[in-house]
Structure formats: structure tokens, C-alpha cells
CSV table of C-alpha atoms and ligand atoms in Angstrom, one decimal:
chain,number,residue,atom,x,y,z
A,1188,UNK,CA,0.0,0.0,0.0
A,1189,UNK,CA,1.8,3.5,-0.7
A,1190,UNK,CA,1.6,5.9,2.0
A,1191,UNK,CA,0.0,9.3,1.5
A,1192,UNK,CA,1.0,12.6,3.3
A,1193,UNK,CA,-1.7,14.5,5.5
A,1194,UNK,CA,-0.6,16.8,8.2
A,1195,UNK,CA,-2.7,15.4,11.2
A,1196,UNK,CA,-4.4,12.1,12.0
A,1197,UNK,CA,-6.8,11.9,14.6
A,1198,UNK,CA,-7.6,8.1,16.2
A,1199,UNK,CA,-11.0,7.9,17.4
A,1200,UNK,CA,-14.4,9.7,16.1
A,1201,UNK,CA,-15.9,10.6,19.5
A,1202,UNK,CA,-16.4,13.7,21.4
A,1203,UNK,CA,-12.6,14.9,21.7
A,1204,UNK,CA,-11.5,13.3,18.6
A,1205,UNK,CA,-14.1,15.3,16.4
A,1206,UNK,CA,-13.7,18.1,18.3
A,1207,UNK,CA,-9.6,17.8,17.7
A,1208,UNK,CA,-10.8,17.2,13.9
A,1209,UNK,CA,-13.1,20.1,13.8
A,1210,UNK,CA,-10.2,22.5,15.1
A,1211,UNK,CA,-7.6,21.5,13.2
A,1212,UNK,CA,-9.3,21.4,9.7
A,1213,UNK,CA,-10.5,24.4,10.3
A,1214,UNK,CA,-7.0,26.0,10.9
A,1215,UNK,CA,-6.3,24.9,7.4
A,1216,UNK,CA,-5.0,21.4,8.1
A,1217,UNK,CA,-5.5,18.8,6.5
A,1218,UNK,CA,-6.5,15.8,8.6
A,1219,UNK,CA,-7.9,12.1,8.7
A,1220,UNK,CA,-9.8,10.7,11.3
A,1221,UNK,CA,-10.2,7.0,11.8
A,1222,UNK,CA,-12.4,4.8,14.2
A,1223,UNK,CA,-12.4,1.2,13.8
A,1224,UNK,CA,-16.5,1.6,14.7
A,1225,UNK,CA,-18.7,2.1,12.2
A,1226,UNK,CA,-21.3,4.3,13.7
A,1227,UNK,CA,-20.2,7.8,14.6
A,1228,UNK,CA,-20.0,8.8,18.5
A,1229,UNK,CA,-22.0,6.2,20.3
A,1230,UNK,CA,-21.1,7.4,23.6
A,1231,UNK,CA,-23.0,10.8,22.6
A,1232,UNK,CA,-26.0,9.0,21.2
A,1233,UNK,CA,-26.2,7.3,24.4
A,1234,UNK,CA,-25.6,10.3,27.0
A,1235,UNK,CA,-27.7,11.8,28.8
A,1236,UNK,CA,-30.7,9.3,28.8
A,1237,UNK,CA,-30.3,10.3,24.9
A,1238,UNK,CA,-30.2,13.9,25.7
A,1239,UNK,CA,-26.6,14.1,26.0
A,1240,UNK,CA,-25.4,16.3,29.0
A,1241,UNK,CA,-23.0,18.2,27.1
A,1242,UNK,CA,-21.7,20.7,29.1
A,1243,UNK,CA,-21.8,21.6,33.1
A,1244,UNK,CA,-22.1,25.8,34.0
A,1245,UNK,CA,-20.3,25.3,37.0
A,1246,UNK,CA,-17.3,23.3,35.3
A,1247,UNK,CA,-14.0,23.9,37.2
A,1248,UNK,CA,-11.5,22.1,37.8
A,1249,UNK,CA,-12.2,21.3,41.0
A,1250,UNK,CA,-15.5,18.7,39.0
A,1251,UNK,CA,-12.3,16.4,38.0
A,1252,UNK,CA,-10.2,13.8,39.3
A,1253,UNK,CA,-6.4,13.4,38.7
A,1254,UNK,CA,-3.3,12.9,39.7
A,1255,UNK,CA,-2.1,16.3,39.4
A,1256,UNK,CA,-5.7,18.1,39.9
A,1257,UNK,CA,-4.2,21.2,38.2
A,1258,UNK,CA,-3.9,19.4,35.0
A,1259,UNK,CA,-6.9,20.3,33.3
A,1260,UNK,CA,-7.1,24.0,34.5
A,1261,UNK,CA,-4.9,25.4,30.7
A,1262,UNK,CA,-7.4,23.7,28.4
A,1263,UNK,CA,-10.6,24.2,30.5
A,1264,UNK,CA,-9.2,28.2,30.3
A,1265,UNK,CA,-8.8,28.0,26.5
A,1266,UNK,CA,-11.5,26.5,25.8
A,1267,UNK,CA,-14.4,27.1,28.0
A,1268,UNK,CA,-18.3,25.7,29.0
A,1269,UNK,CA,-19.2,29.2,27.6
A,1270,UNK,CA,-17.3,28.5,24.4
A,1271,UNK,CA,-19.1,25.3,24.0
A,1272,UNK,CA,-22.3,26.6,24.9
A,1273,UNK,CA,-21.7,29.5,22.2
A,1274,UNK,CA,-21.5,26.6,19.8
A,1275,UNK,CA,-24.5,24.9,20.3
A,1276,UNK,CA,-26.2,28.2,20.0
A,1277,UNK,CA,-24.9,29.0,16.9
A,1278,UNK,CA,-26.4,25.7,15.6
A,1279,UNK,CA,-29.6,26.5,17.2
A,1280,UNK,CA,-29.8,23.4,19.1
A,1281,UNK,CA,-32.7,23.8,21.8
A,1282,UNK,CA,-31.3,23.1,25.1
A,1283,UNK,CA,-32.4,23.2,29.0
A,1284,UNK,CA,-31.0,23.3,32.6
A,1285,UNK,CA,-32.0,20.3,34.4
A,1286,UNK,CA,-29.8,20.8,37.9
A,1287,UNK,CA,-26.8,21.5,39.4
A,1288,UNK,CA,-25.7,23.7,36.2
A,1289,UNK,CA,-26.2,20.3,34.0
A,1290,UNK,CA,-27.3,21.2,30.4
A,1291,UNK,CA,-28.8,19.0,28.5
A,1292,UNK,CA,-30.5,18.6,24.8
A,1293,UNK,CA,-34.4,19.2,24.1
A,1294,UNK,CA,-34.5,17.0,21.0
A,1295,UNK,CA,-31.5,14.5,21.1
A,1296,UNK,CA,-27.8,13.6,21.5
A,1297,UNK,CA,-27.9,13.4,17.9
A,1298,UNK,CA,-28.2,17.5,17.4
A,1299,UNK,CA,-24.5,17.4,18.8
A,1300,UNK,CA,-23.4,14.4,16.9
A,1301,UNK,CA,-24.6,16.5,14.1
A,1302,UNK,CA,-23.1,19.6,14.9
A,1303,UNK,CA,-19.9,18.1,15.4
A,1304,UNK,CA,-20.0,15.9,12.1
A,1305,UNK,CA,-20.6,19.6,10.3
A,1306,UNK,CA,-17.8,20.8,12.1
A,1307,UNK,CA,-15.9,18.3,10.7
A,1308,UNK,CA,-17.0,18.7,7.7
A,1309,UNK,CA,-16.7,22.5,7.4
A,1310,UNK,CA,-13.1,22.0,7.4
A,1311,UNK,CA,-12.8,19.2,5.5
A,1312,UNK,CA,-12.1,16.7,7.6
A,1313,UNK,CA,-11.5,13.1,6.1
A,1314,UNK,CA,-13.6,10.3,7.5
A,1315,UNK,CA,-12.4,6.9,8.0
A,1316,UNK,CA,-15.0,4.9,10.1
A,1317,UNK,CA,-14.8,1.0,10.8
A,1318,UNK,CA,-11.1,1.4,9.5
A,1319,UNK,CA,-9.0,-0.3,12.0
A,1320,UNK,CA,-5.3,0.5,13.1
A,1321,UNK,CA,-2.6,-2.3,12.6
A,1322,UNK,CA,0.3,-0.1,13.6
A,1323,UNK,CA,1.8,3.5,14.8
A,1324,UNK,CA,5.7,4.2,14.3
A,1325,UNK,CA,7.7,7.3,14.9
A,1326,UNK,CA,9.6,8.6,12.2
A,1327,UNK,CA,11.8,11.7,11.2
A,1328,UNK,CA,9.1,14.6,11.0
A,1329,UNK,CA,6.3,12.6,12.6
A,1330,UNK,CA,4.6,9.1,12.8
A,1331,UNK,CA,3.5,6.3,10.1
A,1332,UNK,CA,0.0,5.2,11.2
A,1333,UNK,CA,-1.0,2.1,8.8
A,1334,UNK,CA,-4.9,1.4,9.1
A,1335,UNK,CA,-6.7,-1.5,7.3
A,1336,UNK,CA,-7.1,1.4,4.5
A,1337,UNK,CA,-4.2,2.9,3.7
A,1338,UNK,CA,-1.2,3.9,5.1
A,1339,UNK,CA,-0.6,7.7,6.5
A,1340,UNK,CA,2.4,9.4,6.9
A,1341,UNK,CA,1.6,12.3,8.8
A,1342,UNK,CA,3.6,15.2,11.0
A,1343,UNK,CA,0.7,15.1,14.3
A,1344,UNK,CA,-1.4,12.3,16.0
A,1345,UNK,CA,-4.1,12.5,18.7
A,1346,UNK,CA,-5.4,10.1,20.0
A,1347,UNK,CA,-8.9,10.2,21.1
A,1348,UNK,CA,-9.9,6.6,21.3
A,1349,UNK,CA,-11.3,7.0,25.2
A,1350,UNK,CA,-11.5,4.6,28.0
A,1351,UNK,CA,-12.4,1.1,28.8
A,1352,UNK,CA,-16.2,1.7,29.3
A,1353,UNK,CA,-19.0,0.0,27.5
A,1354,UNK,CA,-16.9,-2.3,25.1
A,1355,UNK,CA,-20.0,-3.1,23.3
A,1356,UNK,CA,-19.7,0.2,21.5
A,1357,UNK,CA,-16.1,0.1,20.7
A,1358,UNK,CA,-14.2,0.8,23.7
A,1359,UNK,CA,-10.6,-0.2,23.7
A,1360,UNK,CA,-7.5,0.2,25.5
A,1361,UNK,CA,-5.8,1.1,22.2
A,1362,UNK,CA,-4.9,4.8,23.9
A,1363,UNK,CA,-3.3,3.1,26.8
A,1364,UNK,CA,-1.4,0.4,24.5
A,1365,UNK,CA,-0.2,3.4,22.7
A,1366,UNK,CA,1.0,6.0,25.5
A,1367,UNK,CA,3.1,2.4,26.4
A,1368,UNK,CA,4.7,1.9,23.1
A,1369,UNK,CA,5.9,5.7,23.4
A,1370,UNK,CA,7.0,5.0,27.1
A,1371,UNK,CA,4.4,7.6,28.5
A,1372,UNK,CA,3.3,6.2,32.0
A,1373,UNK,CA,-0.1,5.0,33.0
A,1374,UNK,CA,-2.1,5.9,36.3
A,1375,UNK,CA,-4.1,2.5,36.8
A,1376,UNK,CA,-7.5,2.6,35.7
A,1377,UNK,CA,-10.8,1.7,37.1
A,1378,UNK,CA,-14.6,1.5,36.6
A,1379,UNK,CA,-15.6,4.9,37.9
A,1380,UNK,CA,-19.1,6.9,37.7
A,1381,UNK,CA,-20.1,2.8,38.6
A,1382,UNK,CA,-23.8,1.3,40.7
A,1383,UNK,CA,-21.4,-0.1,43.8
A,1384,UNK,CA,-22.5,-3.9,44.7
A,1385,UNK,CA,-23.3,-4.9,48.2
A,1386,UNK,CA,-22.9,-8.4,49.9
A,1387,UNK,CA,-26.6,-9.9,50.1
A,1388,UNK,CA,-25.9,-9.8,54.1
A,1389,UNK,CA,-25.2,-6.1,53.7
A,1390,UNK,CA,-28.7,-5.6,51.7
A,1391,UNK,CA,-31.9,-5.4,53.4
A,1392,UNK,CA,-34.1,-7.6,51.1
A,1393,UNK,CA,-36.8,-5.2,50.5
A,1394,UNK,CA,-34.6,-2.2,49.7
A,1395,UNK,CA,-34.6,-2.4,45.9
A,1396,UNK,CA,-36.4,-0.2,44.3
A,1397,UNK,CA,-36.4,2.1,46.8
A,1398,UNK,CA,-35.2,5.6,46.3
A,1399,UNK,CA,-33.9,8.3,48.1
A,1400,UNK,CA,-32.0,11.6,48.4
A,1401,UNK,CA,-28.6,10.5,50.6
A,1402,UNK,CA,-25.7,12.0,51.1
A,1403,UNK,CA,-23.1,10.0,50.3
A,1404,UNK,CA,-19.4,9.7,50.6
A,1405,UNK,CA,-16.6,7.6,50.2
A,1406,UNK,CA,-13.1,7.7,52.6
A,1407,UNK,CA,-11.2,9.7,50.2
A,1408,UNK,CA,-13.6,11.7,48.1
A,1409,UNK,CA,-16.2,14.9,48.8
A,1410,UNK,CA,-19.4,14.4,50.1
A,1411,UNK,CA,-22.3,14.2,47.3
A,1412,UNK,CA,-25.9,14.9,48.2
A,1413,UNK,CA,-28.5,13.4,45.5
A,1414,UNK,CA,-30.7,10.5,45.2
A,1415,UNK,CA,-29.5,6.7,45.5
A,1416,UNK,CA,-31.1,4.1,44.0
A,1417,UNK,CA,-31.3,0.5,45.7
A,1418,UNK,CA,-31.0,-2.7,43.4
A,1419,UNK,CA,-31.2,-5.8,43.7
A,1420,UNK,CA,-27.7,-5.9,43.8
A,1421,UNK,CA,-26.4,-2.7,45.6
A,1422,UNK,CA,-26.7,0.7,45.0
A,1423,UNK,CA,-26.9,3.2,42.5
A,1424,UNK,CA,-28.3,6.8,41.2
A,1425,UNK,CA,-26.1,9.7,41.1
A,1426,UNK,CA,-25.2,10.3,44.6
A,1427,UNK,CA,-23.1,6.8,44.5
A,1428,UNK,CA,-22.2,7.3,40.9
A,1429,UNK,CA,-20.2,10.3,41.9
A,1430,UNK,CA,-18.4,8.3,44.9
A,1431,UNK,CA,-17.7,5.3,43.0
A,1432,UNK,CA,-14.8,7.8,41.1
A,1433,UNK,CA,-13.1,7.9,44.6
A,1434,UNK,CA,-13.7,4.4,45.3
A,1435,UNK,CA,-11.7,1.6,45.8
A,1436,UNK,CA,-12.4,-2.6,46.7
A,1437,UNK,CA,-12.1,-2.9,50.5
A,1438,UNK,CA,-12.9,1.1,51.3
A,1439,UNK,CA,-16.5,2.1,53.0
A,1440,UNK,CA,-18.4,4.3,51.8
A,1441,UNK,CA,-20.7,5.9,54.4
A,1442,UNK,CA,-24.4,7.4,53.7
A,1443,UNK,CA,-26.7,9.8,55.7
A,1444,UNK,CA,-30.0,8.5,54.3
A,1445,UNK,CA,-31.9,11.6,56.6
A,1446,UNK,CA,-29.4,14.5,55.2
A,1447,UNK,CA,-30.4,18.0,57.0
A,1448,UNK,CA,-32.5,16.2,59.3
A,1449,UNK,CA,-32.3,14.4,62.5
A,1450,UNK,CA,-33.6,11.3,63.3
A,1451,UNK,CA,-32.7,11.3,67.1
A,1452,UNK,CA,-35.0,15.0,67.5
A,1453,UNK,CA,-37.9,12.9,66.2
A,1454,UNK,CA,-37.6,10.0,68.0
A,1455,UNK,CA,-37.4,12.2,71.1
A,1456,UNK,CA,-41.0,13.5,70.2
A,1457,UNK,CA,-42.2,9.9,69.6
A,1458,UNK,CA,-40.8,8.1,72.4
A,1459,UNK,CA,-43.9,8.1,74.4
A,1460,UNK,CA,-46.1,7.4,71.6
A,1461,UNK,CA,-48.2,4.0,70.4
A,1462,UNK,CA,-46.6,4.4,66.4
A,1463,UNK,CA,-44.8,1.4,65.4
A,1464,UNK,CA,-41.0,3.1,64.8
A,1465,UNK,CA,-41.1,2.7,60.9
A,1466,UNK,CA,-44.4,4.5,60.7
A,1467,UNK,CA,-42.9,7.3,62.5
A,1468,UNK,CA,-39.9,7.4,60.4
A,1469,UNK,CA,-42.5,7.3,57.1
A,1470,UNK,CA,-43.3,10.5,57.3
A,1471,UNK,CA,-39.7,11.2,56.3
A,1472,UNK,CA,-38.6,7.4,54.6
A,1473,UNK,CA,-40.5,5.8,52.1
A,1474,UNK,CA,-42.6,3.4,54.3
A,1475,UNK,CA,-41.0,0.0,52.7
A,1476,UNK,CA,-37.6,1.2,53.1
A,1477,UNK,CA,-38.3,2.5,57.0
A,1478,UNK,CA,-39.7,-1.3,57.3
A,1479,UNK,CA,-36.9,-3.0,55.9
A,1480,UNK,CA,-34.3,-0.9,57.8
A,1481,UNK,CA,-35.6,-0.9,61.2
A,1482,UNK,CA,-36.2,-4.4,60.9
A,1483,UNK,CA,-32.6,-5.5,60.3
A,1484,UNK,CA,-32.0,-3.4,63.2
A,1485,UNK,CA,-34.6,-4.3,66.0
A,1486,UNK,CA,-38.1,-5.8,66.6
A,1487,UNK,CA,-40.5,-3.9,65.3
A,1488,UNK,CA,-42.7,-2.3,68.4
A,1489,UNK,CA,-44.9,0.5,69.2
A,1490,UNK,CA,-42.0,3.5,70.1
A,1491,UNK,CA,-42.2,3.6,73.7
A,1492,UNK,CA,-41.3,0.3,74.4
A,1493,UNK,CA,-38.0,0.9,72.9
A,1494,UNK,CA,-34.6,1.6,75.0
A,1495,UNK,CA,-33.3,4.8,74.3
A,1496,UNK,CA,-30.0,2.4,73.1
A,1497,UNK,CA,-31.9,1.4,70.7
A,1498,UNK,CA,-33.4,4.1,69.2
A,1499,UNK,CA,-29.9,5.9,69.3
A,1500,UNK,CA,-28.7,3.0,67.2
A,1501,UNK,CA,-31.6,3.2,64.7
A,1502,UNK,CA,-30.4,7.0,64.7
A,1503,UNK,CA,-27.1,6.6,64.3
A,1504,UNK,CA,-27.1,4.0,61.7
A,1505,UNK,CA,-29.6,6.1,59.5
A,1506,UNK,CA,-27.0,9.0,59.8
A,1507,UNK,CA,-24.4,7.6,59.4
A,1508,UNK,CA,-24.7,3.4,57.5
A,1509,UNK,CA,-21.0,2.5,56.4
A,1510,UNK,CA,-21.0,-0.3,54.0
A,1511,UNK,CA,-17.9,-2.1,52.3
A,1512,UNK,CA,-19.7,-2.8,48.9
A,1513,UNK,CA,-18.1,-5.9,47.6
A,1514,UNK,CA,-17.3,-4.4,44.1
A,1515,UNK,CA,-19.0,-2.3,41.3
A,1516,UNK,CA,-20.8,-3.6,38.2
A,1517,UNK,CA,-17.5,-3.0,36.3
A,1518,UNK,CA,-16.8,-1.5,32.6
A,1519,UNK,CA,-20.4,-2.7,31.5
A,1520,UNK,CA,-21.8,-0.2,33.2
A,1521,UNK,CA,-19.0,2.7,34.1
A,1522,UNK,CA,-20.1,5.6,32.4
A,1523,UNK,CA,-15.9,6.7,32.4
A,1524,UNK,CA,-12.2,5.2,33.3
A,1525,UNK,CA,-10.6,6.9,36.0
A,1526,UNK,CA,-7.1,7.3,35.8
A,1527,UNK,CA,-4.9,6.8,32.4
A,1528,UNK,CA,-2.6,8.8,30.6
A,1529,UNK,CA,-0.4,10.4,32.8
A,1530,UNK,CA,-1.0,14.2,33.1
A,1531,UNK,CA,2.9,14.2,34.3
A,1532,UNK,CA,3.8,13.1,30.4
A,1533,UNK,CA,2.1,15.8,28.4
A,1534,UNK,CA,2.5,19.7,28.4
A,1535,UNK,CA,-0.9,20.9,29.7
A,1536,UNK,CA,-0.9,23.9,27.7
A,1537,UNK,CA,-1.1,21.6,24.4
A,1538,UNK,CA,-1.9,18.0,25.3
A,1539,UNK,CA,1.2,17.4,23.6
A,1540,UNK,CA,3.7,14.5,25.1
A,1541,UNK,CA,6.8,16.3,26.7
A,1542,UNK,CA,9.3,13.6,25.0
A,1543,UNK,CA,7.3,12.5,21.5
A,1544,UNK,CA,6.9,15.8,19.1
A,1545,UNK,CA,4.0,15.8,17.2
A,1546,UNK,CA,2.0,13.1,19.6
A,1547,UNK,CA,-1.4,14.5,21.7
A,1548,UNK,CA,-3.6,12.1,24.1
A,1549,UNK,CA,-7.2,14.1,24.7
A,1550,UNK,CA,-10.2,13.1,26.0
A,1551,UNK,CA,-10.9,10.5,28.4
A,1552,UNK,CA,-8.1,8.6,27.5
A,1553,UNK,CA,-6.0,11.4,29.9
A,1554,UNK,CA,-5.7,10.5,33.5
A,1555,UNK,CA,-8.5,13.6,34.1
A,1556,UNK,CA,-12.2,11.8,34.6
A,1557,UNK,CA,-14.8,14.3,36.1
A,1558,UNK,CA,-17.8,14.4,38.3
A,1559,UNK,CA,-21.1,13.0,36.5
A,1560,UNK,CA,-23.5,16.1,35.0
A,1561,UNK,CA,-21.4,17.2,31.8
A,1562,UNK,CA,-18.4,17.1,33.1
A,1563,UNK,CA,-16.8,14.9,31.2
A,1564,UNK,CA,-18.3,16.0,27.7
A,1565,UNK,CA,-16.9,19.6,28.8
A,1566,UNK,CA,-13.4,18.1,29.2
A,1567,UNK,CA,-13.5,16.0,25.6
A,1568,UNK,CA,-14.5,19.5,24.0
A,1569,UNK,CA,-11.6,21.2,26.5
A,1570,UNK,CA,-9.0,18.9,25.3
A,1571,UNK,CA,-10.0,17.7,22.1
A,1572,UNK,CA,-10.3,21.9,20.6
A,1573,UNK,CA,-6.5,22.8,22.5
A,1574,UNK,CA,-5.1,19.6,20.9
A,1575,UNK,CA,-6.3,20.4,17.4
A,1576,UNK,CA,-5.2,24.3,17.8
A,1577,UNK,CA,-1.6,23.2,18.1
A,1578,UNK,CA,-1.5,19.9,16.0
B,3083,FAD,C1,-24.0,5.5,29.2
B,3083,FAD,C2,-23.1,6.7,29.2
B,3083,FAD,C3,-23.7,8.0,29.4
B,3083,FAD,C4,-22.9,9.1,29.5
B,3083,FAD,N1,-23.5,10.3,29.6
B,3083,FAD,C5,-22.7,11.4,29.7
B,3083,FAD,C6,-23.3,12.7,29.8
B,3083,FAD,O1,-24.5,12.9,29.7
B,3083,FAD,N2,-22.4,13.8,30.0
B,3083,FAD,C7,-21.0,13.7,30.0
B,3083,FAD,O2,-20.3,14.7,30.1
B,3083,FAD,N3,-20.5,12.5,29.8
B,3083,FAD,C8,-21.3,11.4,29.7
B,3083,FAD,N4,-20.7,10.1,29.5
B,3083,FAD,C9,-19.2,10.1,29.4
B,3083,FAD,C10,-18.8,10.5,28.0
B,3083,FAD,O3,-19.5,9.8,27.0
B,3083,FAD,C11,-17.3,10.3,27.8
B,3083,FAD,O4,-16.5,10.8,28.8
B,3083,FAD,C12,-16.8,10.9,26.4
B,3083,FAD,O5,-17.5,10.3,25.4
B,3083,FAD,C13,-15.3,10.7,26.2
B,3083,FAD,O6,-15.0,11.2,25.0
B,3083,FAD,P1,-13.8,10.6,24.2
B,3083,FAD,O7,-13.8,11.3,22.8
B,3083,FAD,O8,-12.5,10.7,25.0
B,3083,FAD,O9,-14.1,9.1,24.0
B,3083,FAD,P2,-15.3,8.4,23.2
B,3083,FAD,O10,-16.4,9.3,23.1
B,3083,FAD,O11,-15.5,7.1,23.9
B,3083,FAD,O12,-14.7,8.1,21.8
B,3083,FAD,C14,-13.7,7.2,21.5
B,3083,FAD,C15,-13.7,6.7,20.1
B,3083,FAD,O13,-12.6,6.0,19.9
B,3083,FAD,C16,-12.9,4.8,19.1
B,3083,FAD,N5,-11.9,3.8,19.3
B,3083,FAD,C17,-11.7,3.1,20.5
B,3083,FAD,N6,-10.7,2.2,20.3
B,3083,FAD,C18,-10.3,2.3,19.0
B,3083,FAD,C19,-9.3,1.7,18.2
B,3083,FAD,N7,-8.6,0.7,18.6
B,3083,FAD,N8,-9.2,2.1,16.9
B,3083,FAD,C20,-10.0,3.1,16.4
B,3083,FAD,N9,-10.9,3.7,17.1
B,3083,FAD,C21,-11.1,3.4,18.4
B,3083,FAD,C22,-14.3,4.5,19.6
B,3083,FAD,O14,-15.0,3.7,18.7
B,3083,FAD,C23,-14.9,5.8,19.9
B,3083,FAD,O15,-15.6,6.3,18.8
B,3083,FAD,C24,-21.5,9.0,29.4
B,3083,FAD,C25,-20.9,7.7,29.2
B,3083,FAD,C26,-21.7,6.6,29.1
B,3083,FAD,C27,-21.1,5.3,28.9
């Protein structure tokens, strides 16, 4: 196969490598971007509940995680929520606030699949989809990338090919393999934005279901107040989505399932009273949930037949229930990978690596994951635009 000359090839059509593609043809270079799937941005169709959470108002860099937490602060300057937002405005895509500064499509994930593709296209981007890559070298000038195409010679590569999450839809570990090859080191990766899974002992059986709004937190990680869902197998919803990024096996996580309330003040006003103790706690709990929990707990009696040591363990275990889950429900379900790339390779002004000219990791491929609610999208936008200004 001969090899053909183009100035920049970007691996991986998602949301930083289109974005990367979108830049850089624009700047007037011309560039080829390849993804071994065949349908464009699947992780954008899916977001959201289909509405794709594309950006977050209050992004920061305090929303991410990372080794070196000042990492993503350059490219989240450069290229901002409000630069995004700008974007999506110009194409007169309908959008709304839900919460928490989390902006979301009217229509459909596909308005920014579009917009992107148009992007793309406006500066001429090349498409290669369901064009696999056999091999990357380095050479003088730049790198040969041969796909199962053609063969490139080109002076700039970003990679963009993501994490580990959802390998249904074409998730690899292609990025990591690479950074490797080039000697860039990798911070370990995990499942994170994950449901957590609970031994069955650790479960109350009539919990699932059952939802509520907790504050939550893991031993090294902020406290999150949403709601968590109970499964059948452990927990989920947002609140423990957001700890299961600072989660690891064998750490508790503890959550306050009566947050800016407290239990022990209304058990004080109940103690003399007939009310069976998970009827009193229903007017706060969902009923089945105040059932299940009590009952693990004590006998269920009328209140004032309870010690006050058992009450104040009722109390304090509603406050404050620490749990070891027993795992999470892995890649299948991780909405990201924490950790990867290591920031401590790449120039965070460029997302180019300090020792291999010409070579750029963006996205969630980076060792920079953030909180759930846009966050993430905001960084692959972030990354993926400073990348292809410089590539
Ligand atoms: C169910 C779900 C819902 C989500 N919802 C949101 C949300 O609402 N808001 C938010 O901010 N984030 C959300 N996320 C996270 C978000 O989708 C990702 O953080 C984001 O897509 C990362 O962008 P990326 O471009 O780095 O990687 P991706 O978008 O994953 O793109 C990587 C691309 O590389 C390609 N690729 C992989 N390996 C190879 C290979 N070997 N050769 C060639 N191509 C390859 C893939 O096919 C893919 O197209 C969600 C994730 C999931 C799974």
C-alpha cells in the first residue's frame, strides 16, 4: 500500500477526537480521522438518557479527578463551557437546565453528533470509520499510522480513542497500549461513575427499588448529596455514581440517608407514643424502606417500648450506614475510566507529550475523569479543541 502525506491524523471519532478534527481542519490542516467503529459517536447517542449532558455551567477544575488536579485547569481556560455553549447556540440546538448547572438537549444527543459531524465537515475533515489501526511508528518529521485502508504518513497524532467503558460500542484500550509503546506512563484505571454492589448480608431484602436523596461519601472523596437508588444488587443513582470515582475494593463508603435532618429529635417526640417506629420514620422514609431498615436493626414495636439504646442506634445507623460494597458492576456499566494517561507526560498547555513531538492524548483517554452532570463531555470538548489548535 503507498503511504499518503496529510498533516494530522486523529484516532478515534468521538467527542474529543471530532472536536480535535473540527479545530484542526479548520486551521487549514488537512487531517484524517479514523475509528475502527462504524457508527459515529456512540457514547454521545447514548448520553444523557439520549439527551446528552453536554456541558456543566459550573465546570472547574475542582469537578475532575487526577493525579495532578491542576492538569486540566490550561485547556478548560482555553476552551471554555461558555465557548461550548456558544456553539451549540450558533447551531440553534434547543437546550435546558435540568440541575446543578447540567445542560442537556431538548430533542437529542444526535443535534451534537450533528453539529460536530458539520464541524468536521466544514473543514474538511477526512472520514475513516470502521477502519481499524494495525500499527503506529515514529519517524523523522512525525509518525506512520497504517490502518486497514491505507497507510498515512503524517507530521501530528491525537489520540482520542477514550476509555475502557462500554466495550460493546467500541471501547478499547488502544490509547493506553499506545501511550506504552511511546513510554508515557499510566495511572491505573478503574470502573468509575459505577452502581457499587453490596454483599446480600449487607442488603436489606426489601430495599430495591427504593429511592432516596442521601448524602453520600466515600473515605477519600467529597461528600455528594443526590438521590440513590437500591438494586437488587447494591446501589446506584447519582449520589453513588459520583463516589464510585473515589472508590476503591475494600474502602467504605458511608451514607446519611436523613441529610439535613435528624432522626434522634424525632424520635425524642415519639418516644412516648403507640406508632410502630417505621411508621414514625414514614413521614420522612418511604414506608417499605423505613420497614426493611428498622427491621434489620430491632423488633418492630410500638416507640415507647423501645430503650433509648436502641433508638440511638436506629439513629445513628440512618445517619451515618457504612458499608464495604463488595465491588462495582465494572466497565459494562462505568459511564468513564478513571485514571490513564499520565498528566505528568504531556504539556498541559497543548496536550502534547513532553518527549514525543507531534504526539497529543485528549479526551478520556488522559488520567483527568470528572464528576457525573457534563463534566466529562466539557473536558473531551476542552481537550479535544487545544489539541487540534496546536496539532
Ligand atoms: C451511558 C453513558 C452515558 C454518558 N453520559 C454522559 C453525559 O451525559 N455527559 C457527559 O459529560 N459524559 C457522559 N458520559 C461520558 C462520555 O460519554 C465520555 O466521557 C466521552 O464520550 C469521552 O469522549 P472521548 O472522545 O474521549 O471518548 P469516546 O467518546 O468514547 O470516543 C472514543 C472513540 O474511539 C474509538 N476507538 C476506540 N478504540 C479504537 C481503536 N482501537 N481504533 C480506532 N478507534 C477506536 C471508539 O470507537 C470511539 O468512537 C457517558 C458515558 C456513558 C457510557
Amino acid at each position: 500500500m503507498a503511504e499518503q502525506e496529510i498533516d494530522v491524523v486523529v484516532i478515534g471519532a468521538g467527542a474529543a477526537g471530532m472536536m480535535a478534527a473540527a479545530t484542526a481542519s479548520q486551521r487549514g490542516r488537512g487531517v484524517a480521522l479514523i475509528d475502527h467503529s462504524e457508527r459515529l459517536a456512540e457514547k454521545i447517542r447514548i448520553s444523557g438518557g439520549g439527551r446528552c449532558n453536554f456541558t456543566n455551567t459550573q465546570t472547574a477544575a475542582d469537578r475532575y479527578l487526577s493525579r495532578n488536579p491542576h492538569f486540566c485547569k490550561s485547556a478548560l481556560a482555553q476552551y471554555s463551557q461558555h465557548d461550548f455553549l456558544e456553539l451549540v447556540n450558533r447551531y440553534q440546538i434547543a437546550w435546558h437546565e435540568k440541575k446543578l448547572g447540567q445542560l442537556f438537549c431538548d430533542d437529542s444527543a444526535q443535534d451534537i453528533i450533528d453539529l460536530l459531524k458539520a464541524e468536521c465537515d466544514a473543514g474538511g475533515t477526512l472520514w475513516r470509520m470502521g477502519t481499524s489501526i494495525a500499527s503506529v511508528e515514529q519517524v523523522a518529521g512525525g509518525f506512520t499510522v497504517r490502518s486497514s485502508r491505507e497507510h498515512w504518513r503524517c507530521q501530528s497524532l491525537i489520540i482520542a480513542s477514550g476509555g475502557l467503558s462500554i466495550p460493546p460500542i467500541g471501547a478499547t484500550g488502544f490509547g493506553y497500549d499506545l501511550a506504552r509503546q511511546f513510554g508515557l506512563a499510566i495511572v491505573p484505571t478503574a470502573p468509575a461513575l459505577v452502581p457499587l454492589t453490596f454483599d446480600p448480608k449487607d442488603l436489606y431484602g426489601e430495599l430495591a427499588g427504593v429511592s432516596l436523596d442521601c448524602e453520600a461519601r466515600a473515605e477519600n472523596g467529597p461528600a455528594f448529596r443526590e438521590n440513590v437508588l437500591f438494586t437488587h444488587k447494591g446501589v446506584s443513582g447519582p449520589a453513588i455514581l459520583q463516589i464510585s470515582s473515589y472508590w476503591s475494593p475494600g474502602e467504605t463508603i458511608a451514607l446519611d440517608l436523613l441529610p439535613g435532618r435528624d432522626a434522634r429529635q424525632l424520635f425524642e417526640e415519639a418516644k412516648r407514643s403507640d406508632a410502630l417506629l417505621p411508621n414514625v420514620l414514614a413521614d420522612w422514609l418511604p414506608k417499605r424502606f423505613a420497614q426493611a431498615f428498622c427491621a434489620a436493626l430491632v423488633d418492630i414495636r410500638p416507640m415507647k417500648q423501645y430503650r433509648p439504646a436502641e433508638l440511638e442506634q436506629v439513629a445513628a445507623r440512618l445517619h451515618d450506614w457504612q458499608v464495604v460494597p463488595c465491588g462495582s458492576q465494572g466497565y459494562k456499566k462505568a459511564e468513564v475510566t478513571r485514571g490513564g494517561v499520565d498528566t505528568n507526560a504531556l504539556q498541559s498547555k497543548t496536550l502534547a507529550a513532553r518527549n514525543v513531538p507531534g504526539l497529543y492524548f485528549v479526551g478520556e483517554v488522559v488520567d483527568v475523569t470528572g464528576w457525573l452532570g457534563g463534566y466529562n463531555f466539557q473536558w473531551a470538548w476542552s481537550s479535544g479543541w487545544v489539541a487540534g489548535s496546536h496539532a
